[in-house]
XYZ file of C-alpha atoms in Angstrom:
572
model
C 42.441 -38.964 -12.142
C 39.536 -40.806 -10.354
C 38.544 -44.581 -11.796
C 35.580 -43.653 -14.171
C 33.994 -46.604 -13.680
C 31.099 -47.522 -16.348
C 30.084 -51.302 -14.924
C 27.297 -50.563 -12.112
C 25.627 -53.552 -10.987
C 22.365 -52.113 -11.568
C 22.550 -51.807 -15.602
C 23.795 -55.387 -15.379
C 21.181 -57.946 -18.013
C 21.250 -60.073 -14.251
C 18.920 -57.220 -13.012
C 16.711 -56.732 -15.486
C 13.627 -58.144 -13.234
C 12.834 -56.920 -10.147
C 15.338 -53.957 -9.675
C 14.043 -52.130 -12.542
C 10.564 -53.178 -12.005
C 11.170 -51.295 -8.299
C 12.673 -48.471 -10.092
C 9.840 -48.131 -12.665
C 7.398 -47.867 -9.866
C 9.557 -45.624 -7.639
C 9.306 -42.817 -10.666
C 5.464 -43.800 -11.603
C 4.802 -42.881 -7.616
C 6.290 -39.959 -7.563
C 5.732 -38.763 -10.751
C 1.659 -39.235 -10.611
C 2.305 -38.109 -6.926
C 2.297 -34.405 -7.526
C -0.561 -34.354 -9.993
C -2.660 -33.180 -6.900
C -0.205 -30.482 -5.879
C -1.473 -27.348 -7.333
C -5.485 -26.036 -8.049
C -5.804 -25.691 -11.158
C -4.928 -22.189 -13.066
C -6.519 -20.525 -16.143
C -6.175 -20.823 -19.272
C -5.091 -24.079 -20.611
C -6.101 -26.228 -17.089
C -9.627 -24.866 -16.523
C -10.355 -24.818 -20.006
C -9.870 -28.784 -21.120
C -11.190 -30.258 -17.694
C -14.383 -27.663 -18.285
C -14.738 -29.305 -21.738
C -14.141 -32.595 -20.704
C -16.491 -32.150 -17.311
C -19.207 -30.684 -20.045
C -19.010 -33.706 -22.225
C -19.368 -35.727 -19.331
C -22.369 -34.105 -17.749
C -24.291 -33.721 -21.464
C -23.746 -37.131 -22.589
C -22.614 -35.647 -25.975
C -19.389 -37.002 -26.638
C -19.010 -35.525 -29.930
C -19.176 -31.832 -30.325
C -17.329 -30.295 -27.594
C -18.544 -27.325 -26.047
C -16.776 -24.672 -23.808
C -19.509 -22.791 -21.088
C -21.898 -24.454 -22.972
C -21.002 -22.869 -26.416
C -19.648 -24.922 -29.325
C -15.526 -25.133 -28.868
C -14.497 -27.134 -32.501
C -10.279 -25.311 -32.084
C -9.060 -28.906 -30.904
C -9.620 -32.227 -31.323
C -11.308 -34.453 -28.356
C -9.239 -37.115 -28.061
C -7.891 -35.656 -24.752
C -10.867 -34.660 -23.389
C -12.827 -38.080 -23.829
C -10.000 -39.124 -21.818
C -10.385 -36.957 -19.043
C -14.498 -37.607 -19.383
C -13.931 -41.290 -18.390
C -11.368 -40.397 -15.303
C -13.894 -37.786 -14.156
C -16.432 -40.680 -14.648
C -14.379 -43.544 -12.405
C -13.019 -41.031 -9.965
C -14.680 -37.695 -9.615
C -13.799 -34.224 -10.473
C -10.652 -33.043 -9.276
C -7.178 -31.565 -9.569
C -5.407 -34.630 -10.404
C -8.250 -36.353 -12.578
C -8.041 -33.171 -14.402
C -4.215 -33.798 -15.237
C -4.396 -37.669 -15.555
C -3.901 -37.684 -18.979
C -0.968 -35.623 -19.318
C 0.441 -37.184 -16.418
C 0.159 -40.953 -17.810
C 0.934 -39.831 -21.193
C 4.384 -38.177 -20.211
C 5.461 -40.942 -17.734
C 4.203 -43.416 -20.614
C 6.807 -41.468 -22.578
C 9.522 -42.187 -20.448
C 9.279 -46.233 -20.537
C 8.555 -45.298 -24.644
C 11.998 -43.713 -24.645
C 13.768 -45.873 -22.644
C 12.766 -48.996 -24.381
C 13.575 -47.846 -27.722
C 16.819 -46.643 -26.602
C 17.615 -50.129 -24.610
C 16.210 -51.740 -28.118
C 19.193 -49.869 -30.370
C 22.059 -49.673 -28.090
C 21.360 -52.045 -24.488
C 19.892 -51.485 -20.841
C 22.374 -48.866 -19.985
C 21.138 -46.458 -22.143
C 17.607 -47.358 -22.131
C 17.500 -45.964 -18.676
C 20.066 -43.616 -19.127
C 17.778 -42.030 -21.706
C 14.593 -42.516 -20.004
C 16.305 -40.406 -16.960
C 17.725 -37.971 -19.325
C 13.609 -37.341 -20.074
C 12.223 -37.228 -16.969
C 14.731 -34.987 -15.527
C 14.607 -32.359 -18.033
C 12.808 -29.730 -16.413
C 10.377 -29.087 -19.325
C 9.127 -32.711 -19.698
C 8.708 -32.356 -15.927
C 6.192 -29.082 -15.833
C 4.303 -30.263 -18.890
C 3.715 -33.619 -17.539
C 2.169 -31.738 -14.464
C -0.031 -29.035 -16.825
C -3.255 -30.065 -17.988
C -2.605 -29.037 -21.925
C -3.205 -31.081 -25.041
C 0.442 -30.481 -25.488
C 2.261 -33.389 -23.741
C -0.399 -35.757 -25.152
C 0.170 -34.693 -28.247
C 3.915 -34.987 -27.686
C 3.398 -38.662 -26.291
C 1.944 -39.766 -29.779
C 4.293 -37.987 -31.857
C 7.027 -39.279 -29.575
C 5.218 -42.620 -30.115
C 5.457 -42.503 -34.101
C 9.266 -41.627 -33.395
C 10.088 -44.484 -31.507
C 7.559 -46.799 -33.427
C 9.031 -45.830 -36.618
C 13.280 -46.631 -35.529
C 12.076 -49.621 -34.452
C 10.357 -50.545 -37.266
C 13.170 -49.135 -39.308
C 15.608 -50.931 -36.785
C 14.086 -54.067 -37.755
C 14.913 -56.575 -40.578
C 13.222 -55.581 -43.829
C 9.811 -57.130 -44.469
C 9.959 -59.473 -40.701
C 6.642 -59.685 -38.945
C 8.544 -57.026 -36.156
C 8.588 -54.427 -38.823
C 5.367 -54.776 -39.993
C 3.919 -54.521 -36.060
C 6.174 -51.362 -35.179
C 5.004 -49.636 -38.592
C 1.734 -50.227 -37.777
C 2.376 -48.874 -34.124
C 3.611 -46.092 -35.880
C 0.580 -45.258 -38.312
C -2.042 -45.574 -35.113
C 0.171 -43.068 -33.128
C 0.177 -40.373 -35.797
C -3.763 -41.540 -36.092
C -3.738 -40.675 -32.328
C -1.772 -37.338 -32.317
C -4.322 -35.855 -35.132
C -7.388 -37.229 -32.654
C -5.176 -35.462 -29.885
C -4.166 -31.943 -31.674
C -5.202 -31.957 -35.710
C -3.020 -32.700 -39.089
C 0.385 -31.570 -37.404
C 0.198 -34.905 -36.205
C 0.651 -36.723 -39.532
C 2.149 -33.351 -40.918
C 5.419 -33.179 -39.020
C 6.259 -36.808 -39.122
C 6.015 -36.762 -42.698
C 8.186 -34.441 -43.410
C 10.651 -34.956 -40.825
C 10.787 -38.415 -42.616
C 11.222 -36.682 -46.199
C 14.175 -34.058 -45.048
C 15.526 -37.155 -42.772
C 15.201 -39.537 -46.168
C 16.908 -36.484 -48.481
C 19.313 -35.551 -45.954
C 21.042 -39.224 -45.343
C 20.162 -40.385 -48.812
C 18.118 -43.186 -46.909
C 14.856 -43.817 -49.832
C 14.412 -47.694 -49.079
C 12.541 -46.314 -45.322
C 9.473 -45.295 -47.900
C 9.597 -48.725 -49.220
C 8.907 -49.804 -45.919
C 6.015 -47.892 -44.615
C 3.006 -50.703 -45.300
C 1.293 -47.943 -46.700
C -1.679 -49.807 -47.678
C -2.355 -51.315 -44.512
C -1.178 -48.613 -42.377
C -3.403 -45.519 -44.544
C -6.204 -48.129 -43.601
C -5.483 -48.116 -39.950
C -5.013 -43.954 -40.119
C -8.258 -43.476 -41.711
C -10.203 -45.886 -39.431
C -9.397 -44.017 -36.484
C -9.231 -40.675 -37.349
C -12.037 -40.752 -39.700
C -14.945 -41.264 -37.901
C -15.044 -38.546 -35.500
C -14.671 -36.112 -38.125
C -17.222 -37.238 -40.342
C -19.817 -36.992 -37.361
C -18.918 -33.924 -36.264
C -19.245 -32.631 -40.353
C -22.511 -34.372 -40.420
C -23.676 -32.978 -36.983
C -21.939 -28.998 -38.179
C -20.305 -28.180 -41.638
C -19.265 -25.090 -40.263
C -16.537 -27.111 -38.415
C -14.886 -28.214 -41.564
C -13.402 -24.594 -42.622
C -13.116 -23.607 -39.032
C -11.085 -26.255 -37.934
C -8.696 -27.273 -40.975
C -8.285 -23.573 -42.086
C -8.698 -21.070 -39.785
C -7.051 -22.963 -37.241
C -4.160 -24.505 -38.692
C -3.365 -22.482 -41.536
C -4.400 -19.130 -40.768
C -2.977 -20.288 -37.086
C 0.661 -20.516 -38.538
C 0.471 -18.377 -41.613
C -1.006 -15.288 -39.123
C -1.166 -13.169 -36.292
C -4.895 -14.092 -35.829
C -4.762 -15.226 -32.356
C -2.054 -12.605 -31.345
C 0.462 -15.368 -30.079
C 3.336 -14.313 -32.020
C 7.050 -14.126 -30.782
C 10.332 -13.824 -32.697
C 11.726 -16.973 -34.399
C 13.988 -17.726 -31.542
C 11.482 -18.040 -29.186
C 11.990 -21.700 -28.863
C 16.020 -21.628 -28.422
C 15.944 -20.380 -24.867
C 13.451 -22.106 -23.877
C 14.732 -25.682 -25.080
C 17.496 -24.181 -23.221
C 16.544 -23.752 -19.927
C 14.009 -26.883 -20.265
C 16.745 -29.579 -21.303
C 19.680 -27.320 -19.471
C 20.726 -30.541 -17.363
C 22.075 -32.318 -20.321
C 22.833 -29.408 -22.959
C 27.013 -30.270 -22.482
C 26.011 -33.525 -24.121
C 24.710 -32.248 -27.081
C 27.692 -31.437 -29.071
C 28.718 -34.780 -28.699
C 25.031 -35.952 -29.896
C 25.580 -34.036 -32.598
C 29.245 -35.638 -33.663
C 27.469 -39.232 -33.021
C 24.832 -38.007 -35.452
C 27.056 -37.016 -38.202
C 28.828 -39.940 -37.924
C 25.814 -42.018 -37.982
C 24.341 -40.491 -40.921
C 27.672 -40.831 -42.727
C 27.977 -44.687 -41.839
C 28.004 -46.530 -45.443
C 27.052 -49.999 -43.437
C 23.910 -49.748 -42.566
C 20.559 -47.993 -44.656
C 18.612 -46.898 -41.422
C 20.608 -43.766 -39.057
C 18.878 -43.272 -36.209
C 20.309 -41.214 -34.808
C 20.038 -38.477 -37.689
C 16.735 -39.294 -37.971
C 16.242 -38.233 -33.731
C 18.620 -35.331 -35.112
C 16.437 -34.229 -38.296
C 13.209 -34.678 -35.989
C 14.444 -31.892 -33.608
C 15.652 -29.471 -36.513
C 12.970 -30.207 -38.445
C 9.665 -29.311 -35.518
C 11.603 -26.970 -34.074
C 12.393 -25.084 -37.459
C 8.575 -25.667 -38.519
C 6.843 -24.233 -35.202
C 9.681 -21.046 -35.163
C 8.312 -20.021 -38.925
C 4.629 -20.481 -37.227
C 3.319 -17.071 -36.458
C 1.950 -18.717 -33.310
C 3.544 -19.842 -30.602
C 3.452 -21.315 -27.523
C 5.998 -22.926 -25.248
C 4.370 -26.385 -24.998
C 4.231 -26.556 -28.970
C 8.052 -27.745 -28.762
C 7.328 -30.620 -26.512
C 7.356 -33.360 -29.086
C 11.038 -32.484 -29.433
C 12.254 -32.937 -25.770
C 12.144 -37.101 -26.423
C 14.515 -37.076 -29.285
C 16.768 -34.767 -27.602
C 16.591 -37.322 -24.915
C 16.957 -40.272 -27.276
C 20.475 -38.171 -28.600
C 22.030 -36.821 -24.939
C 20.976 -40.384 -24.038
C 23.475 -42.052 -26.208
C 26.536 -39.262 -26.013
C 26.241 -39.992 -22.726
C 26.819 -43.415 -22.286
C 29.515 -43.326 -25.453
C 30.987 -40.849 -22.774
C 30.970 -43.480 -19.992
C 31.870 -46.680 -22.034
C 34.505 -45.462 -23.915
C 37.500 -46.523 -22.609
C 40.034 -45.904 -24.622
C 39.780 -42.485 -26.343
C 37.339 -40.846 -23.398
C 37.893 -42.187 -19.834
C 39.794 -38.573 -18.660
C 38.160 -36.748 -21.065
C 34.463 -38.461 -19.688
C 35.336 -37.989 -16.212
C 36.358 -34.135 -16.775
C 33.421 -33.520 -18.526
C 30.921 -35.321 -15.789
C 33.099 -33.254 -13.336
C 32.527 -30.210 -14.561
C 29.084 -30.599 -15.511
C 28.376 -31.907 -11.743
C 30.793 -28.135 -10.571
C 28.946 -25.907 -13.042
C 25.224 -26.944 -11.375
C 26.482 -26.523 -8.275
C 27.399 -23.218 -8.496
C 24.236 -22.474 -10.301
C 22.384 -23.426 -7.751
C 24.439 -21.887 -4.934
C 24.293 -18.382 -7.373
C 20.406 -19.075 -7.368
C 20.239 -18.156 -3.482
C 21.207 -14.697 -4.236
C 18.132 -14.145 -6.356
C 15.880 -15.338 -3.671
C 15.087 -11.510 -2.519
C 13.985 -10.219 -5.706
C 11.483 -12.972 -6.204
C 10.094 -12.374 -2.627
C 9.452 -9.096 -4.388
C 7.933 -9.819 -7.443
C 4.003 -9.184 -8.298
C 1.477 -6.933 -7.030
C 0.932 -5.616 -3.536
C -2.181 -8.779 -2.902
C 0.663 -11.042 -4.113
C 3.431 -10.090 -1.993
C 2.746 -13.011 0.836
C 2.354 -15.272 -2.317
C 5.494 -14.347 -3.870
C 7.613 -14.853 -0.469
C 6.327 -17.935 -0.021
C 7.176 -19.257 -3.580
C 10.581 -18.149 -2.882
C 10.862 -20.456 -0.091
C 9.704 -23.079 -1.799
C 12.504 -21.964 -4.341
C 14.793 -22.113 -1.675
C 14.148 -25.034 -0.760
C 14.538 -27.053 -4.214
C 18.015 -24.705 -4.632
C 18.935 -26.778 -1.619
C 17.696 -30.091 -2.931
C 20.169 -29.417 -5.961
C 22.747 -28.410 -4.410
C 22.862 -31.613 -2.006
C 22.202 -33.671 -4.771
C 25.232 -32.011 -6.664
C 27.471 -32.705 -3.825
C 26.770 -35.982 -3.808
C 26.657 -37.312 -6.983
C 30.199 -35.373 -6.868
C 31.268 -37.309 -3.893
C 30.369 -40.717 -6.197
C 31.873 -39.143 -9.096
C 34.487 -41.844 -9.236
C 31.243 -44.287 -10.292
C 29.974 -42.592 -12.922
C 26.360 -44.582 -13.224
C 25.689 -43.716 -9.525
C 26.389 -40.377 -9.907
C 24.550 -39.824 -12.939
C 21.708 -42.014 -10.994
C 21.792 -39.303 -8.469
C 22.037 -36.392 -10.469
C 19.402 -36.947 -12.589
C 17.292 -37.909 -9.788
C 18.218 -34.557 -7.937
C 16.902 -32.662 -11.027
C 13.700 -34.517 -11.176
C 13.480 -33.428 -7.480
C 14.082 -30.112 -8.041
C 12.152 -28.978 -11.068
C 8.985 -31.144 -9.367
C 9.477 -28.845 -5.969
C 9.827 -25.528 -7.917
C 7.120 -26.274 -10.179
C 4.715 -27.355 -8.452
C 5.733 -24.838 -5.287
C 4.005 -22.347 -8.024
C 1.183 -22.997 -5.961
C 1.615 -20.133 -3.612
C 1.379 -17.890 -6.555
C -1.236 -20.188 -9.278
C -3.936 -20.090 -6.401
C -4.773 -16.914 -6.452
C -4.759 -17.487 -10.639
C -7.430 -20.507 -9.683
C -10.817 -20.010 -9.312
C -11.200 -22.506 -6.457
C -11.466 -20.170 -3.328
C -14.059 -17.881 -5.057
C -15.688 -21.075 -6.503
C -15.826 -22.716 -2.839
C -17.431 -19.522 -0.904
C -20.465 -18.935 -3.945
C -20.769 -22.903 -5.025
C -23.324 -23.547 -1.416
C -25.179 -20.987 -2.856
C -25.775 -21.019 -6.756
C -28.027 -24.154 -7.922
C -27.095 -25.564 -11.287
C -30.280 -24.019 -12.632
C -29.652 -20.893 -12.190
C -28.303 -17.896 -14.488
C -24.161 -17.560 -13.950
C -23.060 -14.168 -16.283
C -19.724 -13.816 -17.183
C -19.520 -9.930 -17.238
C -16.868 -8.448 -19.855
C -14.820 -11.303 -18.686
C -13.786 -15.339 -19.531
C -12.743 -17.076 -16.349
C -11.528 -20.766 -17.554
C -11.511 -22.304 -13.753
C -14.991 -20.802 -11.815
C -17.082 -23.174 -14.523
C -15.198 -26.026 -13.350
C -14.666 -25.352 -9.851
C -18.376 -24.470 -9.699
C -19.518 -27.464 -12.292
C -21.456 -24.383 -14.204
C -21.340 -22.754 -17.239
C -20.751 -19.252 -17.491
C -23.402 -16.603 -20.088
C -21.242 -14.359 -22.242
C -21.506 -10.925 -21.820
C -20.244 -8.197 -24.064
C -17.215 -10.340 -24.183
C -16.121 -13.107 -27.157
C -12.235 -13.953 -27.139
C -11.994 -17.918 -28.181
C -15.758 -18.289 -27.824
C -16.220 -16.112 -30.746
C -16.567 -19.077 -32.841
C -19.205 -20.848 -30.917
C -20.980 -17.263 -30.042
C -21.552 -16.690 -34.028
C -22.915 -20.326 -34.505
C -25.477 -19.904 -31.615
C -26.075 -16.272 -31.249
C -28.930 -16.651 -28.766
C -26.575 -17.919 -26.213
C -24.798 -15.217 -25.308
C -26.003 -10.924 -24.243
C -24.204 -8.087 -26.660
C -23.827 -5.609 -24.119
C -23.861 -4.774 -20.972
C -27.275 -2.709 -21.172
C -29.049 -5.957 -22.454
C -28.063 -7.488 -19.351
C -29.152 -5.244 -17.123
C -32.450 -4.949 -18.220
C -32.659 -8.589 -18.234
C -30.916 -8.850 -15.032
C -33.856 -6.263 -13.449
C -36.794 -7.735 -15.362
C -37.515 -10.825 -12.953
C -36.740 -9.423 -9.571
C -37.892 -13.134 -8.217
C -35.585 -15.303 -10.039
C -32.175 -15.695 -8.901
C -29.535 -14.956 -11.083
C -25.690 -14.320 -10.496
C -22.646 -12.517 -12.324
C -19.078 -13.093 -11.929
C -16.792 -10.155 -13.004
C -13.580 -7.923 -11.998
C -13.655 -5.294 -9.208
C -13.510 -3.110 -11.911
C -17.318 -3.869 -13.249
C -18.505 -4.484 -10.083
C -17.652 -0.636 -9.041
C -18.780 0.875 -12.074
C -22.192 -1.134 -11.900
C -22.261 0.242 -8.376
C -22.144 3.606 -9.531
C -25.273 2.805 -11.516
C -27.040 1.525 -8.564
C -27.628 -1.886 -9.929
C -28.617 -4.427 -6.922
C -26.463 -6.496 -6.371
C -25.249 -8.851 -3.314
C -21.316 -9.829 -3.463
C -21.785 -13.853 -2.548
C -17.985 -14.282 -3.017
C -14.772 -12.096 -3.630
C -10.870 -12.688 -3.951
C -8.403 -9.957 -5.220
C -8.972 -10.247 -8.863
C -12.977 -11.204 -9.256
C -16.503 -10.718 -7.483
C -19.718 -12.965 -7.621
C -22.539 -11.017 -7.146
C -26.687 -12.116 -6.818
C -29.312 -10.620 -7.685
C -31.524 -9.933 -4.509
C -34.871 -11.577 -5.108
C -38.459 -10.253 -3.765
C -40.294 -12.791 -2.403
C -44.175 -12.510 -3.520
């Protein structure tokens, strides 16, 4: 039986200065690193850095608009953020995704000092690897979406909240972590609406139930921290009221109740939808679970202390993930906020598994073993499915398709070299799991990001790069029968509706006058000023059925999914 050795020089308190300060930087490098490795694809990436680009360019930093119209669905907390980066550093791919970027690395250091603040360096890093190799964290914190911000503050409450709990009662530590705590779930409602005050609450209320814990409420500061809530939440949405009632009932009702009580926005799935994909997004550390889950039970049954938490991490992943399968809306980065706890949980199971000496030395080194075998052979089985995503897609995405699956290839081999040889340091456990969790950082960064060879043709940017020389900012852009949510942003212009609402329906109905009913509108209005210039994006589709009408047109810029035509002008 190898030595499972649990005593690595580099979780030693003698290097808790500059060898972690190198690591820290090592992950902040690469992590921010591959921000600029993909254009940016519709809908969720255009969309935000369009509003945030918008804000920018108007001035108005309070009602944000989408292609000009009003866009009151979300919060703009995130896109203020992204205002000021485009602001300092330009537009571009990686401004774009600087706030999700910072706000899931943030999240790393969040979890890894709150897990080195209950239970010692070791696993403080151990859980802060645990996060950012866990392949969902990984894509998220590379996909511009309100999501992973949202999950930062959330995340933030979490950790703010054990460590005010963690605390003794009534010290001046507890008050500043409970404070910490309120201005996070301040932040998360500023970021995404009331799930961010809604979910912590009651997390805390089945957590206080559940492990008969009731003195937590006592210690809350509610006074103080309500105050805090209100002052930073508040003001935002008592301008925006002021500035357009209409946003009141919009915003708190049809998009958060009639978001999870309906099918309104057609984005419903069956209940389990979030199993498999907490699955395959935490699948490096699901054998640790179990264990987390034994630690848990134990910790909520532990007569000697008030605060558990452990079953309050425990409770906080039930609890979300429970609350956003009952939604009848959902999407894959609504489960974010739950990937930290997990962390926070695998975290400690696994270094119980690699400190404890006397009941699980063999039984820790067979499990690391096999975990180390079992992700090996997955990705050596992974090779054989290289072929039949060479093959996926469309004919004008075959090229694409190959290509990802090289890049596929190539992170299959990354894992599999890292596998073999955090195997052949197996008999150190901390280096192995050093490597190992390094390897899958590697490997879900390469894959995901490798989507490139497929996302670009998503992107707008090539069609945006032949027609932007050529349409000035004053001139009309028509969005025919279609939304595209990266040409606005790639071309830094809005796009005029026509004959097509989807999300902007909102914004459409307050400002009617903004937008062309039909088609047949359009094309009078697109023939009644033969010397103005005026352009029209739209699919292949349009463009050949408009052709068939013999509307003049000039195609400026085409890629295999959309055409920018202009209007040829008469000189007088």
């Amino acid at each position: 039986m190898p030595n499972f050795k649990s005593d690595a020089s580099f979780f030693s308190n003698k290097n808790l200065g500059w060898s972690h300060v190198a690591w820290m930087l090592l992950i902040a490098l690469v992590w921010l690193g591959f921000l600029d490795a993909r254009h940016l694809i519709p809908s969720d990436e255009g969309r935000y850095a369009e509003i945030a680009r918008e804000m920018l360019v108007s001035g108005d930093w309070i009602v944000p608009r989408y292609n000009d119209y009003l866009y009151f669905e979300k919060p703009p907390l995130q896109m203020w953020a992204t205002a000021i980066v485009f602001h300092l550093f330009g537009l571009g791919e990686w401004q774009a995704r600087a706030w999700t970027g910072i706000a899931s690395l943030l999240n790393l250091f969040l979890i890894g000092y709150t897990s080195y603040r209950l239970w010692g360096i070791r696993a403080g890093t151990i859980a802060a690897l645990v996060l950012a190799s866990s392949p969902l964290w990984v894509i998220g914190g590379h996909f511009n979406s309100l999501d992973m911000g949202v999950a930062f503050f959330m995340s933030g409450a979490l950790c703010s909240l054990i460590l005010a709990l963690h605390a003794p009662v009534s010290s001046s530590t507890e008050k500043k972590w409970m404070m910490a705590c309120w201005a996070m779930m301040a932040l998360s409602v500023l970021s995404k609406g009331l799930i961010g005050v809604v979910l912590p609450g009651l997390v805390l209320l089945v957590y206080s139930i559940s492990g008969k814990d009731w003195l937590s409420w006592k210690r809350l500061h509610w006074f103080k921290g309500l105050v805090l809530f209100l002052l930073i939440t508040l003001p935002w949405f008592v301008l925006i009221i002021q500035k357009h009632p209409s946003f009141f009932d919009f915003f708190f009702i049809h998009e958060h109740f009639a978001r999870f009580s309906s099918d309104e926005h057609q984005r419903s799935a069956a209940w389990y939808f979030f199993l498999p994909l907490l699955t395959a997004g935490f699948i490096p550390w699901l054998l640790h679970l179990p264990q987390a889950v034994i630690l848990s039970f134990e910790d909520r049954s532990n007569s000697s202390s008030s605060f558990k938490p452990l079953w309050l991490c425990l409770t906080w992943v039930i609890v979300i993930t429970v609350f956003f399968s009952l939604s009848h809306s959902k999407l894959p980065g609504y489960i974010f906020p739950v990937i930290p706890a997990l962390a926070l949980l695998a975290g400690k199971s696994i270094l119980h598994l690699f400190e404890n000496k006397n009941r699980l030395s063999s039984l820790g080194s067979n499990i690391w073993q096999i975990q180390l075998i079992i992700f090996g052979l997955l990705f050596l089985i992974g090779f054989f499915f290289l072929p039949q995503i060479a093959r996926t897609g469309e004919s004008y995405e075959a090229s694409s398709y190959a290509a990802y699956a090289k890049i596929i290839g190539a992170s299959l081999l990354i894992g599999l070299l890292g596998c073999f040889c955090a195997w052949w340091l197996r008999q150190d456990a901390i280096k192995s799991f050093l490597i190992f969790s390094s390897t899958m950082i590697l490997v879900a960064l390469t894959a995901g990001t490798g989507h490139e060879s497929v996302g670009r043709l998503l992107s707008g940017y090539d069609l945006a790069m032949q027609a932007k020389p050529i349409i000035r900012q004053n001139d009309p852009l028509y969005g025919i029968k279609m939304l595209d949510h990266t040409i606005p942003f790639y071309l830094e212009h809005p796009l005029i509706m026509v004959e097509f609402k989807d999300e902007l329906a909102f914004g459409i109905g307050e400002e009617p006058e903004r937008w062309i009913p039909t088609e047949a509108e359009w094309m009078k209005l697109w023939l009644a000023h033969p010397e103005t210039p005026a352009y029209a994006l739209m699919s292949k589709i349009t463009y050949e059925q408009l052709l068939k009408q013999h509307l003049p047109m000039e195609v400026i810029a085409q890629d295999p999914l959309r055409i920018i035509v202009g209007k040829p002008v008469k000189n007088n």
